[in-house]
Coordinates of C-alpha atoms (C1' of nucleotides) in Angstrom, one line a residue:
Chain A
V202 CA -56.2 70.6 14.6
T203 CA -54.3 67.3 15.3
W204 CA -54.5 64.5 12.7
I205 CA -54.0 60.9 13.8
I206 CA -52.1 59.2 11.0
P207 CA -51.7 55.4 11.2
L208 CA -48.2 54.0 10.4
Q209 CA -47.8 51.3 7.8
G210 CA -47.3 47.6 8.2
K211 CA -46.0 46.0 11.3
Q212 CA -45.4 49.1 13.2
A213 CA -48.9 50.3 12.7
H214 CA -50.2 47.0 13.9
L215 CA -48.3 47.2 17.1
C216 CA -49.5 50.7 17.6
S217 CA -53.1 49.7 17.3
A218 CA -52.8 46.4 19.2
Y219 CA -51.4 48.1 22.1
G220 CA -53.9 50.8 22.1
L221 CA -51.2 53.5 21.5
R222 CA -51.8 56.2 19.0
T223 CA -49.1 58.0 17.0
V224 CA -49.9 61.7 16.4
R225 CA -48.4 63.5 13.5
Q226 CA -49.2 66.2 11.0
G227 CA -50.5 64.8 7.8
K228 CA -52.9 65.1 5.0
L229 CA -55.5 62.3 5.7
N230 CA -58.8 63.9 4.9
K231 CA -60.6 62.5 7.6
K232 CA -60.8 63.5 11.3
A233 CA -59.6 60.8 13.4
C234 CA -60.9 62.3 16.6
H235 CA -61.8 60.6 19.7
I236 CA -65.4 59.2 19.6
D237 CA -67.3 58.8 22.8
C238 CA -69.3 55.6 23.0
E239 CA -72.1 57.7 24.6
D240 CA -72.4 59.5 21.3
C241 CA -71.8 56.7 19.0
A242 CA -74.8 56.4 16.6
Q243 CA -74.0 52.7 16.4
L244 CA -74.9 52.0 19.9
Q245 CA -78.4 50.6 19.2
I246 CA -76.9 48.0 16.8
A247 CA -73.7 47.0 18.5
A248 CA -73.5 44.7 21.5
F249 CA -73.0 47.8 23.8
R250 CA -76.7 48.7 23.7
S251 CA -77.3 46.9 27.1
L252 CA -74.5 49.0 28.9
K253 CA -75.8 51.6 31.3
P254 CA -75.0 55.3 30.9
E255 CA -72.6 55.2 33.8
E256 CA -70.9 52.2 32.1
L257 CA -70.6 54.0 28.8
R258 CA -69.2 57.1 30.4
A259 CA -66.6 55.0 32.1
L260 CA -65.4 53.8 28.8
R261 CA -64.5 57.3 27.7
G262 CA -61.3 57.1 29.7
C263 CA -60.0 53.9 28.6
K264 CA -61.1 53.4 25.0
S265 CA -59.2 54.7 22.0
T266 CA -60.1 55.3 18.3
N267 CA -57.7 54.4 15.7
S268 CA -57.6 55.4 12.2
V269 CA -56.4 52.7 9.7
R270 CA -55.8 52.9 6.2
R271 CA -56.8 50.5 3.3
K272 CA -54.6 47.4 3.3
Q273 CA -53.3 48.2 6.8
I274 CA -53.3 45.3 9.2
I275 CA -55.2 45.8 12.4
F276 CA -54.2 42.7 14.1
H277 CA -52.4 39.4 13.1
E278 CA -53.6 35.9 13.7
N279 CA -52.0 34.4 16.9
D280 CA -51.2 37.9 18.3
S281 CA -52.3 38.2 22.0
V282 CA -55.7 39.7 22.4
R283 CA -55.4 43.1 23.9
G284 CA -59.2 43.9 23.8
L285 CA -62.3 44.4 21.8
H286 CA -62.3 46.2 18.5
C287 CA -65.5 48.1 17.2
I288 CA -65.7 49.2 13.7
H289 CA -66.9 52.8 13.7
E290 CA -66.5 53.5 10.0
G291 CA -65.2 51.5 7.1
K292 CA -64.8 47.8 6.4
V293 CA -62.3 45.3 7.2
K294 CA -61.7 41.6 6.3
L295 CA -60.8 38.9 8.7
Y296 CA -58.8 36.1 7.2
K297 CA -56.6 33.0 8.0
T298 CA -53.6 32.2 6.2
L299 CA -53.1 28.6 5.3
D300 CA -49.9 26.5 5.3
D301 CA -49.8 26.9 1.5
G302 CA -49.8 30.6 1.8
S303 CA -53.3 31.1 0.4
T304 CA -55.8 32.9 2.5
Q305 CA -59.2 32.2 3.5
I306 CA -61.6 35.2 4.3
L307 CA -63.8 34.4 7.4
K308 CA -65.6 37.5 7.6
I309 CA -66.0 41.0 6.5
A310 CA -67.0 43.5 9.2
K311 CA -68.5 46.8 8.7
A312 CA -69.6 49.7 10.8
A313 CA -71.0 48.7 14.3
D314 CA -69.5 45.2 14.0
L315 CA -67.5 43.9 16.9
I316 CA -64.2 42.1 16.2
G317 CA -61.7 40.1 18.4
Y318 CA -64.2 39.0 21.0
R319 CA -63.5 35.5 20.2
G320 CA -59.9 35.4 21.0
L321 CA -60.8 37.6 24.1
I322 CA -63.0 34.9 25.5
G323 CA -61.2 32.0 24.2
D324 CA -57.5 31.3 24.5
G325 CA -56.4 34.9 24.3
K326 CA -55.0 34.8 20.8
Y327 CA -56.5 36.4 17.7
I328 CA -57.8 33.5 15.5
A329 CA -57.6 35.6 12.4
T330 CA -55.7 38.5 10.7
C331 CA -57.6 41.6 10.4
E332 CA -57.0 44.0 7.4
A333 CA -58.7 47.2 6.4
L334 CA -60.6 47.0 3.0
E335 CA -60.9 50.7 3.1
D336 CA -59.8 53.6 5.2
S337 CA -61.5 53.0 8.5
L338 CA -62.0 54.1 12.0
V339 CA -61.7 51.3 14.5
C340 CA -62.4 51.7 18.4
F341 CA -60.6 49.7 20.8
I342 CA -61.5 48.8 24.4
P343 CA -58.9 46.9 26.6
K344 CA -59.8 43.4 27.6
E345 CA -59.6 44.1 31.3
R346 CA -62.4 46.5 31.1
V347 CA -64.6 44.2 28.8
F348 CA -64.2 41.4 31.5
E349 CA -65.3 44.0 34.1
L350 CA -68.3 44.7 32.0
I351 CA -69.1 41.0 31.6
S352 CA -68.9 40.4 35.4
H353 CA -71.1 43.3 36.4
N354 CA -73.6 43.5 33.6
P355 CA -75.2 40.0 32.8
R356 CA -77.2 41.5 29.9
F357 CA -73.9 42.6 28.3
A358 CA -72.7 39.1 28.8
M359 CA -75.8 37.7 27.2
D360 CA -75.5 40.1 24.3
L361 CA -71.9 39.2 23.7
M362 CA -72.8 35.5 23.6
A363 CA -75.7 36.0 21.3
K364 CA -73.1 37.8 19.1
I365 CA -70.8 34.8 19.2
A366 CA -73.7 32.3 18.7
E367 CA -74.6 34.3 15.6
D368 CA -71.1 34.0 14.2
I369 CA -71.2 30.2 14.8
S370 CA -74.3 30.0 12.8
E371 CA -72.7 31.9 10.1
A372 CA -69.6 29.8 10.2
E373 CA -71.7 26.6 10.1
N374 CA -74.1 27.7 7.4
R375 CA -71.0 28.6 5.5
S376 CA -69.4 25.3 5.9
I377 CA -72.6 23.6 4.8
N378 CA -73.0 25.7 1.8
F379 CA -69.4 25.3 0.9
L380 CA -69.7 21.5 1.1
Q381 CA -72.9 21.0 -0.6
K382 CA -73.0 23.6 -3.3
S383 CA -71.3 24.1 -6.5
S384 CA -68.9 27.2 -7.3
K385 CA -71.8 28.9 -9.0
E386 CA -74.2 28.4 -6.1
R387 CA -71.7 29.6 -3.6
L388 CA -70.8 32.7 -5.6
A389 CA -74.5 33.6 -6.2
G390 CA -75.1 33.1 -2.4
A391 CA -72.2 35.3 -1.5
L392 CA -73.1 38.1 -3.8
L393 CA -76.8 38.2 -2.4
F394 CA -75.2 38.0 1.1
L395 CA -72.9 40.9 0.3
E396 CA -75.5 43.0 -1.2
K397 CA -77.8 42.4 1.8
S398 CA -75.1 43.2 4.3
F399 CA -73.3 46.0 2.6
G400 CA -76.1 47.6 0.7
L401 CA -76.1 49.4 -2.7
A402 CA -73.8 52.1 -3.9
A403 CA -75.3 55.1 -5.9
D404 CA -75.1 53.1 -9.0
G405 CA -76.9 50.1 -7.8
S406 CA -73.8 47.9 -7.5
I407 CA -72.9 46.2 -4.1
D408 CA -71.2 48.8 -1.8
L409 CA -68.1 46.7 -1.3
L410 CA -65.1 46.6 -3.6
L411 CA -63.4 43.3 -3.6
T412 CA -60.6 42.1 -5.9
R413 CA -61.5 39.1 -7.9
E414 CA -59.1 37.2 -5.6
E415 CA -61.0 38.3 -2.5
L416 CA -64.3 37.5 -4.0
A417 CA -63.0 34.1 -4.9
G418 CA -61.4 33.5 -1.6
L419 CA -64.7 34.3 0.1
T420 CA -66.4 31.6 -1.7
G421 CA -63.9 29.0 -1.7
N422 CA -63.0 29.3 -5.4
V423 CA -59.8 30.1 -7.3
M424 CA -59.9 33.5 -9.1
E425 CA -60.2 32.0 -12.4
T426 CA -63.4 30.2 -11.6
A427 CA -64.9 33.2 -10.1
I428 CA -64.2 35.3 -13.2
R429 CA -65.3 32.7 -15.6
I430 CA -68.7 32.5 -13.6
L431 CA -69.0 36.3 -13.4
H432 CA -68.6 36.8 -17.0
G433 CA -70.9 34.0 -17.8
W434 CA -73.5 35.8 -15.8
E435 CA -72.8 39.1 -17.3
A436 CA -73.4 37.4 -20.8
E437 CA -76.7 36.1 -19.4
G438 CA -77.7 39.5 -18.1
I439 CA -77.8 38.4 -14.4
V440 CA -75.1 40.8 -13.4
A441 CA -73.5 43.9 -14.6
L442 CA -69.8 44.3 -14.1
N443 CA -67.7 47.5 -13.9
R444 CA -64.3 47.0 -12.8
K445 CA -64.6 45.9 -9.1
R446 CA -68.3 47.1 -9.1
I447 CA -71.0 44.3 -9.3
R448 CA -74.6 44.9 -9.9
I449 CA -77.1 42.2 -9.7
T450 CA -79.4 43.0 -12.5
D451 CA -81.6 39.8 -12.2
R452 CA -82.1 39.1 -8.6
D453 CA -84.7 36.4 -9.1
K454 CA -82.4 34.4 -11.3
M455 CA -79.5 35.0 -8.9
I456 CA -81.6 33.6 -5.9
S457 CA -82.6 30.5 -8.0
I458 CA -79.0 29.9 -8.8
A459 CA -78.0 30.2 -5.1
G460 CA -80.5 27.7 -4.1
V461 CA -82.9 27.3 -1.3
N462 CA -80.8 27.1 1.8
S463 CA -78.8 30.3 1.3
T464 CA -80.1 32.3 4.2
L465 CA -76.4 33.2 4.6
M466 CA -73.8 33.1 2.1
Chain B
V200 CA -86.6 -1.4 40.2
T201 CA -88.2 1.2 37.8
W202 CA -86.7 1.2 34.4
I203 CA -87.0 4.2 32.2
I204 CA -87.7 3.1 28.6
P205 CA -87.5 5.7 25.9
L206 CA -90.3 5.8 23.3
Q207 CA -89.4 5.6 19.7
G208 CA -89.7 8.3 17.1
K209 CA -91.5 11.6 17.4
Q210 CA -93.3 10.7 20.6
A211 CA -90.0 10.1 22.3
H212 CA -88.7 13.4 21.0
L213 CA -91.6 15.2 22.5
C214 CA -91.0 13.4 25.7
S215 CA -87.4 14.5 26.0
A216 CA -87.7 17.8 24.7
Y217 CA -90.5 18.6 27.2
G218 CA -88.5 17.2 30.0
L219 CA -91.0 14.6 30.7
R220 CA -90.1 11.0 31.3
T221 CA -92.2 7.9 30.6
V222 CA -91.8 5.1 33.0
R223 CA -92.6 1.6 32.1
Q224 CA -91.5 -1.8 32.9
G225 CA -88.8 -3.1 30.2
K226 CA -85.6 -5.0 29.5
L227 CA -83.2 -2.1 28.9
N228 CA -80.2 -3.3 30.7
K229 CA -79.0 0.1 31.9
K230 CA -80.3 1.9 34.9
A231 CA -81.7 5.2 33.7
C232 CA -81.8 6.8 37.4
H233 CA -81.7 10.3 38.3
I234 CA -78.2 11.6 38.3
D235 CA -77.2 14.4 40.7
C236 CA -75.0 17.2 39.1
E237 CA -73.2 17.3 42.3
D238 CA -72.0 13.6 42.0
C239 CA -71.5 13.8 38.3
A240 CA -67.9 12.8 37.6
Q241 CA -68.0 15.0 34.4
L242 CA -68.3 18.2 36.6
Q243 CA -64.7 19.0 36.0
I244 CA -64.9 19.0 32.3
A245 CA -68.2 20.3 31.6
A246 CA -69.1 24.1 31.8
F247 CA -70.7 23.4 35.2
R248 CA -67.4 23.6 37.0
S249 CA -67.7 27.1 38.0
L250 CA -71.0 26.6 39.7
K251 CA -71.1 26.8 43.4
P252 CA -72.1 23.8 45.6
E253 CA -75.4 25.5 46.4
E254 CA -76.1 26.3 42.8
L255 CA -75.5 22.6 41.9
R256 CA -77.7 21.5 44.8
A257 CA -80.4 23.5 43.5
L258 CA -80.2 22.1 40.0
R259 CA -81.2 18.9 41.6
G260 CA -84.8 19.8 41.8
C261 CA -85.2 21.0 38.2
K262 CA -83.0 18.9 36.1
S263 CA -84.0 15.6 34.5
T264 CA -82.1 12.8 33.1
N265 CA -83.2 11.0 30.0
S266 CA -82.3 7.7 28.6
V267 CA -82.4 7.5 24.9
R268 CA -81.9 4.6 22.5
R269 CA -79.6 4.5 19.5
K270 CA -81.2 6.4 16.5
Q271 CA -83.7 8.2 18.7
I272 CA -84.1 11.9 18.1
I273 CA -83.3 13.9 21.0
F274 CA -84.5 17.2 19.5
H275 CA -85.3 18.4 16.0
E276 CA -83.9 21.4 14.1
N277 CA -86.3 24.5 14.6
D278 CA -88.0 23.1 17.6
S279 CA -88.2 25.6 20.4
V280 CA -85.4 25.3 22.8
R281 CA -86.5 24.1 26.3
G282 CA -83.2 24.1 28.0
L283 CA -79.7 22.8 28.1
H284 CA -78.7 19.3 27.4
C285 CA -75.6 17.6 28.7
I286 CA -74.5 14.2 27.8
H287 CA -73.9 12.0 30.7
E288 CA -73.1 8.8 28.8
G289 CA -73.0 7.8 25.3
K290 CA -72.6 9.7 21.9
V291 CA -75.0 11.8 19.8
K292 CA -74.7 13.4 16.4
L293 CA -76.0 16.9 15.5
Y294 CA -76.9 17.3 12.0
K295 CA -78.8 19.7 9.6
T296 CA -81.0 18.3 7.0
L297 CA -80.7 20.3 3.7
D298 CA -83.2 21.0 1.0
D299 CA -82.3 18.1 -1.2
G300 CA -82.9 15.7 1.7
S301 CA -79.1 15.1 2.5
T302 CA -77.8 15.7 5.8
Q303 CA -74.6 17.5 7.0
I304 CA -73.3 16.3 10.3
L305 CA -72.1 19.4 12.4
K306 CA -70.9 17.7 15.4
I307 CA -70.6 14.5 17.4
A308 CA -70.9 15.0 21.1
K309 CA -69.9 12.6 23.8
A310 CA -70.0 12.5 27.6
A311 CA -69.7 15.8 29.4
D312 CA -70.5 17.7 26.2
L313 CA -73.1 20.3 26.3
I314 CA -75.6 20.6 23.5
G315 CA -78.4 23.0 22.6
Y316 CA -76.7 26.1 24.2
R317 CA -76.7 27.9 21.0
G318 CA -80.4 27.9 20.4
L319 CA -80.7 28.9 23.9
I320 CA -78.8 32.1 23.6
G321 CA -79.7 32.8 20.1
D322 CA -83.3 32.9 18.6
G323 CA -84.7 30.1 20.8
K324 CA -84.7 27.5 18.1
Y325 CA -82.6 24.4 17.8
I326 CA -80.3 24.8 15.0
A327 CA -79.8 21.2 14.3
T328 CA -81.1 17.8 14.9
C329 CA -79.8 15.7 17.7
E330 CA -79.8 11.9 17.2
A331 CA -78.2 9.2 19.5
L332 CA -75.5 7.2 17.9
E333 CA -75.8 4.7 20.8
D334 CA -77.8 4.3 23.8
S335 CA -77.1 7.4 25.9
L336 CA -78.2 9.3 29.1
V337 CA -78.8 12.9 28.6
C338 CA -79.4 15.4 31.3
F339 CA -81.7 18.3 30.9
I340 CA -81.8 21.6 32.5
P341 CA -84.7 24.0 31.8
K342 CA -83.6 27.3 30.2
E343 CA -85.2 29.6 32.9
R344 CA -82.7 28.0 35.3
V345 CA -79.7 28.4 32.9
F346 CA -80.7 32.3 32.5
E347 CA -80.7 32.5 36.3
L348 CA -77.2 31.0 36.5
I349 CA -75.9 33.2 33.8
S350 CA -77.2 36.4 35.6
H351 CA -75.9 35.3 39.0
N352 CA -72.7 33.8 38.2
P353 CA -70.5 35.7 35.9
R354 CA -67.9 32.8 35.7
F355 CA -70.4 30.4 34.6
A356 CA -71.4 32.9 31.7
M357 CA -67.8 33.2 30.8
D358 CA -67.4 29.4 30.8
L359 CA -70.4 29.0 28.6
M360 CA -69.1 31.8 26.3
A361 CA -65.7 30.0 26.1
K362 CA -67.6 26.7 25.2
I363 CA -69.4 28.6 22.4
A364 CA -66.2 30.3 21.2
E365 CA -64.6 26.8 20.9
D366 CA -67.5 25.7 18.8
I367 CA -66.9 28.7 16.4
S368 CA -63.2 27.8 16.1
E369 CA -64.3 24.2 15.4
A370 CA -66.9 25.4 12.9
E371 CA -64.5 27.8 11.2
N372 CA -61.6 25.3 10.9
R373 CA -64.0 23.0 9.3
S374 CA -65.1 25.3 6.9
I375 CA -61.6 26.2 6.0
N376 CA -60.5 22.7 5.8
F377 CA -63.6 21.9 3.7
L378 CA -62.9 24.6 1.2
Q379 CA -59.2 24.1 0.8
K380 CA -58.6 20.5 1.1
S381 CA -59.3 17.5 -1.0
S382 CA -61.6 14.6 0.0
K383 CA -58.6 12.6 1.1
E384 CA -57.3 15.4 3.2
R385 CA -60.5 16.0 4.8
L386 CA -61.1 12.3 5.6
A387 CA -57.7 12.0 6.9
G388 CA -58.1 15.0 9.2
A389 CA -61.5 13.7 10.3
L390 CA -60.2 10.3 11.3
L391 CA -57.5 11.8 13.2
F392 CA -59.7 14.2 14.9
L393 CA -62.1 11.5 15.8
E394 CA -59.4 9.3 17.1
K395 CA -58.1 12.0 19.4
S396 CA -61.6 12.9 20.6
F397 CA -63.3 9.5 21.1
G398 CA -60.1 7.5 21.9
L399 CA -59.3 3.9 21.1
A400 CA -61.4 0.8 21.6
A401 CA -59.9 -2.3 23.0
D402 CA -58.8 -3.4 19.5
G403 CA -57.0 -0.2 18.8
S404 CA -59.8 1.2 16.6
I405 CA -61.4 4.5 16.9
D406 CA -64.0 4.2 19.6
L407 CA -66.9 5.5 17.6
L408 CA -69.0 3.5 15.1
L409 CA -70.3 5.4 12.0
T410 CA -71.8 4.1 9.0
R411 CA -69.9 5.0 5.8
E412 CA -72.6 7.4 5.0
E413 CA -72.1 9.2 8.4
L414 CA -68.4 9.2 8.0
A415 CA -68.8 10.7 4.5
G416 CA -71.4 13.2 5.7
L417 CA -69.0 14.3 8.4
T418 CA -66.4 15.1 5.8
G419 CA -68.5 16.4 3.0
N420 CA -68.1 13.5 0.8
V421 CA -70.6 11.0 -0.8
M422 CA -70.4 7.6 0.6
E423 CA -68.8 6.1 -2.5
T424 CA -65.8 8.5 -2.4
A425 CA -65.3 7.8 1.4
I426 CA -65.5 4.0 0.7
R427 CA -63.0 4.3 -2.2
I428 CA -60.5 6.4 -0.1
L429 CA -60.7 4.1 2.9
H430 CA -60.2 0.9 0.7
G431 CA -57.3 2.7 -1.0
W432 CA -55.7 3.3 2.4
E433 CA -56.3 -0.2 3.5
A434 CA -54.4 -1.4 0.4
E435 CA -51.5 0.9 1.4
G436 CA -51.5 -0.2 5.0
I437 CA -52.6 3.2 6.5
V438 CA -55.7 1.8 8.0
A439 CA -57.3 -1.4 9.0
L440 CA -60.9 -1.9 8.4
N441 CA -63.2 -4.2 10.1
R442 CA -66.9 -3.5 9.5
K443 CA -67.5 -0.1 11.1
R444 CA -64.2 -0.3 13.0
I445 CA -61.5 1.8 11.7
R446 CA -58.0 1.6 13.0
I447 CA -55.2 4.0 11.9
T448 CA -52.1 1.9 11.4
D449 CA -49.8 4.4 10.1
R450 CA -50.5 7.6 11.8
D451 CA -47.5 9.5 10.4
K452 CA -48.7 8.8 7.0
M453 CA -52.2 9.8 7.9
I454 CA -51.0 13.0 9.4
S455 CA -49.0 13.9 6.2
I456 CA -52.1 13.2 4.1
A457 CA -54.3 15.4 6.3
G458 CA -51.8 18.3 5.9
V459 CA -50.5 20.8 8.3
N460 CA -53.4 22.9 9.1
S461 CA -55.5 20.0 10.5
T462 CA -55.6 20.9 14.2
L463 CA -59.2 20.2 14.1
M464 CA -60.7 17.9 11.5
Chain C
dC28 C1' -44.0 56.6 -18.0
dG29 C1' -43.0 52.0 -15.8
dA30 C1' -43.7 48.6 -12.3
dA31 C1' -46.7 46.2 -9.8
dT32 C1' -51.0 44.5 -9.3
dC33 C1' -55.1 42.8 -10.9
dT34 C1' -57.9 40.6 -14.7
dT35 C1' -58.8 37.6 -18.6
dT36 C1' -58.7 33.8 -21.6
dG37 C1' -57.4 29.0 -23.4
dA38 C1' -56.1 24.2 -23.0
dA39 C1' -55.4 20.1 -20.5
dA40 C1' -55.6 17.1 -16.5
dG41 C1' -57.9 15.5 -12.4
dA42 C1' -61.0 15.0 -8.8
dC43 C1' -65.4 14.0 -7.6
dG44 C1' -70.2 13.0 -8.0
dT45 C1' -73.8 10.2 -10.3
dC46 C1' -75.9 6.1 -11.7
dA47 C1' -76.5 1.4 -11.6
dA48 C1' -75.7 -3.3 -10.4
dC49 C1' -74.5 -6.3 -6.8
dA50 C1' -72.7 -8.1 -2.2
dT51 C1' -73.2 -8.2 2.7
dT52 C1' -75.3 -7.5 7.0
dG53 C1' -78.4 -7.0 10.8
dG54 C1' -82.7 -7.2 12.6
dT55 C1' -87.6 -9.1 12.8
dG56 C1' -91.2 -12.1 12.6
dG57 C1' -92.5 -16.7 11.8
Chain D
dC1357 C1' -83.4 -20.9 15.0
dC1358 C1' -84.1 -19.7 10.4
dA1359 C1' -85.5 -17.2 6.3
dC1360 C1' -86.2 -12.9 4.5
dC1361 C1' -86.1 -8.1 3.8
dA1362 C1' -84.4 -3.6 4.5
dA1363 C1' -80.4 -1.2 5.3
dT1364 C1' -75.6 -0.8 4.5
dG1365 C1' -71.5 -1.4 1.9
dT1366 C1' -68.9 -2.2 -2.5
dT1367 C1' -67.4 -1.7 -7.3
dG1368 C1' -67.2 0.0 -12.1
dA1369 C1' -68.1 3.3 -15.8
dC1370 C1' -68.8 7.8 -17.0
dG1371 C1' -69.5 12.7 -17.3
dT1372 C1' -68.8 17.0 -15.5
dC1373 C1' -67.2 20.6 -12.8
dT1374 C1' -62.9 22.8 -11.1
dT1375 C1' -58.3 23.5 -10.7
dT1376 C1' -53.9 24.2 -12.7
dC1377 C1' -50.7 26.2 -15.5
dA1378 C1' -49.4 29.5 -18.9
dA1379 C1' -49.5 33.8 -21.2
dA1380 C1' -51.2 38.0 -22.3
dG1381 C1' -54.1 42.5 -21.5
dA1382 C1' -55.6 46.1 -18.6
dT1383 C1' -55.4 49.2 -14.6
dT1384 C1' -53.4 51.7 -10.9
dC1385 C1' -50.2 54.3 -8.5
dG1386 C1' -46.0 56.5 -7.6

DNA sequence: CGAATCTTTGAAAGACGTCAACATTGGTGG
DNA sequence: CCACCAATGTTGACGTCTTTCAAAGATTCG
C-alpha cells in the first residue's frame, strides 16, 4: 500500500497548492487514497450536485486528493489561486492575519465544504489562509477545469453563485452581530452556531475542538474575555467545560443570551 | 411631456418592486424617461458589459426605469425578489433593521451599482431594505430575464459572480475592521472609503451627504460617539465640517488613524 | 522530564454606550 | 413669508463592559 504523507510547513503548502503529491512510506493511520467524485458521498451536499455524470467522470483525471495534518497550512492569503478545494474529511479554518499580527477567523469549513472559490472568481488570490484544525482530506480541482464547468453548465454556475451568496450573508450577519452585540451575546451565538454546524460528539459536547484563543478569535474577543465568560456560564450551569470540550447544558438560556437575531453566529 | 412621479411610502415601494410605474403630472425637475441599456453610459462599469448587443436590445422590452425620491423605499428586507436593480443615477443605502429597532447600513450604492442580486440568487428574498439617499433613477430587470442571461451567457454569469465575490470581500473586510478596530479607526476608514468611492464635491468635501446617525450606523457607532470623534478631529485640523459636508483636510493623518489594513472601510 | 503551549485569575485603565438636557435646522402649513 | 414643530445635531456626566498587562498553573508532546 502507498501512503501519502503530507510535508510540513511551507513545503507542504507548495505541494498542495500546486496539486502535486509527495508519496512516501509512513505511519499515518489513514488511507490517503484517490477519491472519485462520482463515488463521493458528499456529492448531494456540495456544489457539484448539478454536474452531469460525464462531467464527474472527466474530473477523475484532473483532480487530486491531499492528506493534510493538523496545523498544516493548505494555502496562504495572497497566494495565487490554483483551483478549487473541497473538504472530503476533517475540518479547516480560514483566517486572515492582521497588521498587528493577530488573526481573525473568517470561517471554519468541514466535510463537503468548498473553499477557495472566491479567489478563483475574484482577483485570483486567496483572501485568507487555510489551516487544518485536524488531520483532513482535501480534494483539489484545477481552476481551468472549474472555468470549463462554469461555461458549459449554467446550473453549476448558479450553484456556485448561490454558495458565494450564502457566504456573503454569513459575513454580513457576522459583521452585524459583531457590531451590535456584546461579548457574551457573540460568544453565545457562536457556540450555538458551532453546535448546529458541527454537531455533537459522543459526550454531548460540540464536535469541534478549538483553543480558547481560536474561540475568542472567532467571536472577536480576546482570550481572557472568552475564558471569563465561559467560566461564568459554567458556574451558572449553562455550559459544562472539559478541556477543549464545551457542552451546552442549558440551551434555552444560551439562546436567550445570544439574542433574537442570531440565525448565524 | 409626461413626468413620472414616485409615490411615497409603502405604496411607492409596491409600485417599484412590481416594476409598475405610476404616471402623473408633477413638478419633479428631472426627466424620468425610459433609458435603454444600449445607450447607458454605465455599461462599461456595470456587470452588463459582457452582454452581446442583441441581448442588450432584448432588454429594452422588459426593463423599466423608476424614479425614486429621497427617503423613498425601493424594496424591503424579506420581500420577494422581483428582479435586478441597477442604479442609473443617484445614491441609495442598503440596511438591515435589527430586533431592537436600530439599523445597520450594509452598503451605499451609487450609479452603475447593481443591487438585489443576492436575493435573486439566494433564497429569493431581499436581505436588506433599500432606501434612496437622494432622488435617483433605478432601472429594473425582471428575474426571469436575468436567469435567461445567466444560462445563455457564461461570461455574464462570471461577471455577476465576480460582483458577488467583491461584495463578500467588502463584507468580510468590514467585519474584520469592525471587530479589531476602535471607533476612531473605523470612522477614519469609513471616511477614506467614502471619499474614494463617492469622490469630492465642488468644495472638496466628500460627495455624499449622510446624517450623523447614518454615518454612525455605517461604522457601528452610536451617533454621539461619531459626533465626538468628528469634532475632536475638527479641533485637530484633520477634517473640516460644514453641516453634513465633511472634508478631509489632513489625509495622511486620517490614513494613519485608520491603520494599515483599511483597504476597504 | 522539560519546553512549549495553553489556560486561568487579578487588578487597573480606558473606551464606549446610555441618558438627559439643550441647540439648531429644515420643512410645512397658515 | 413667517412661525412652529419634528428631525437632527451637540454636549456633559456617568456607569459598565472590555481590554491590557502581569504572573502563575496546567497540559501536551517529544
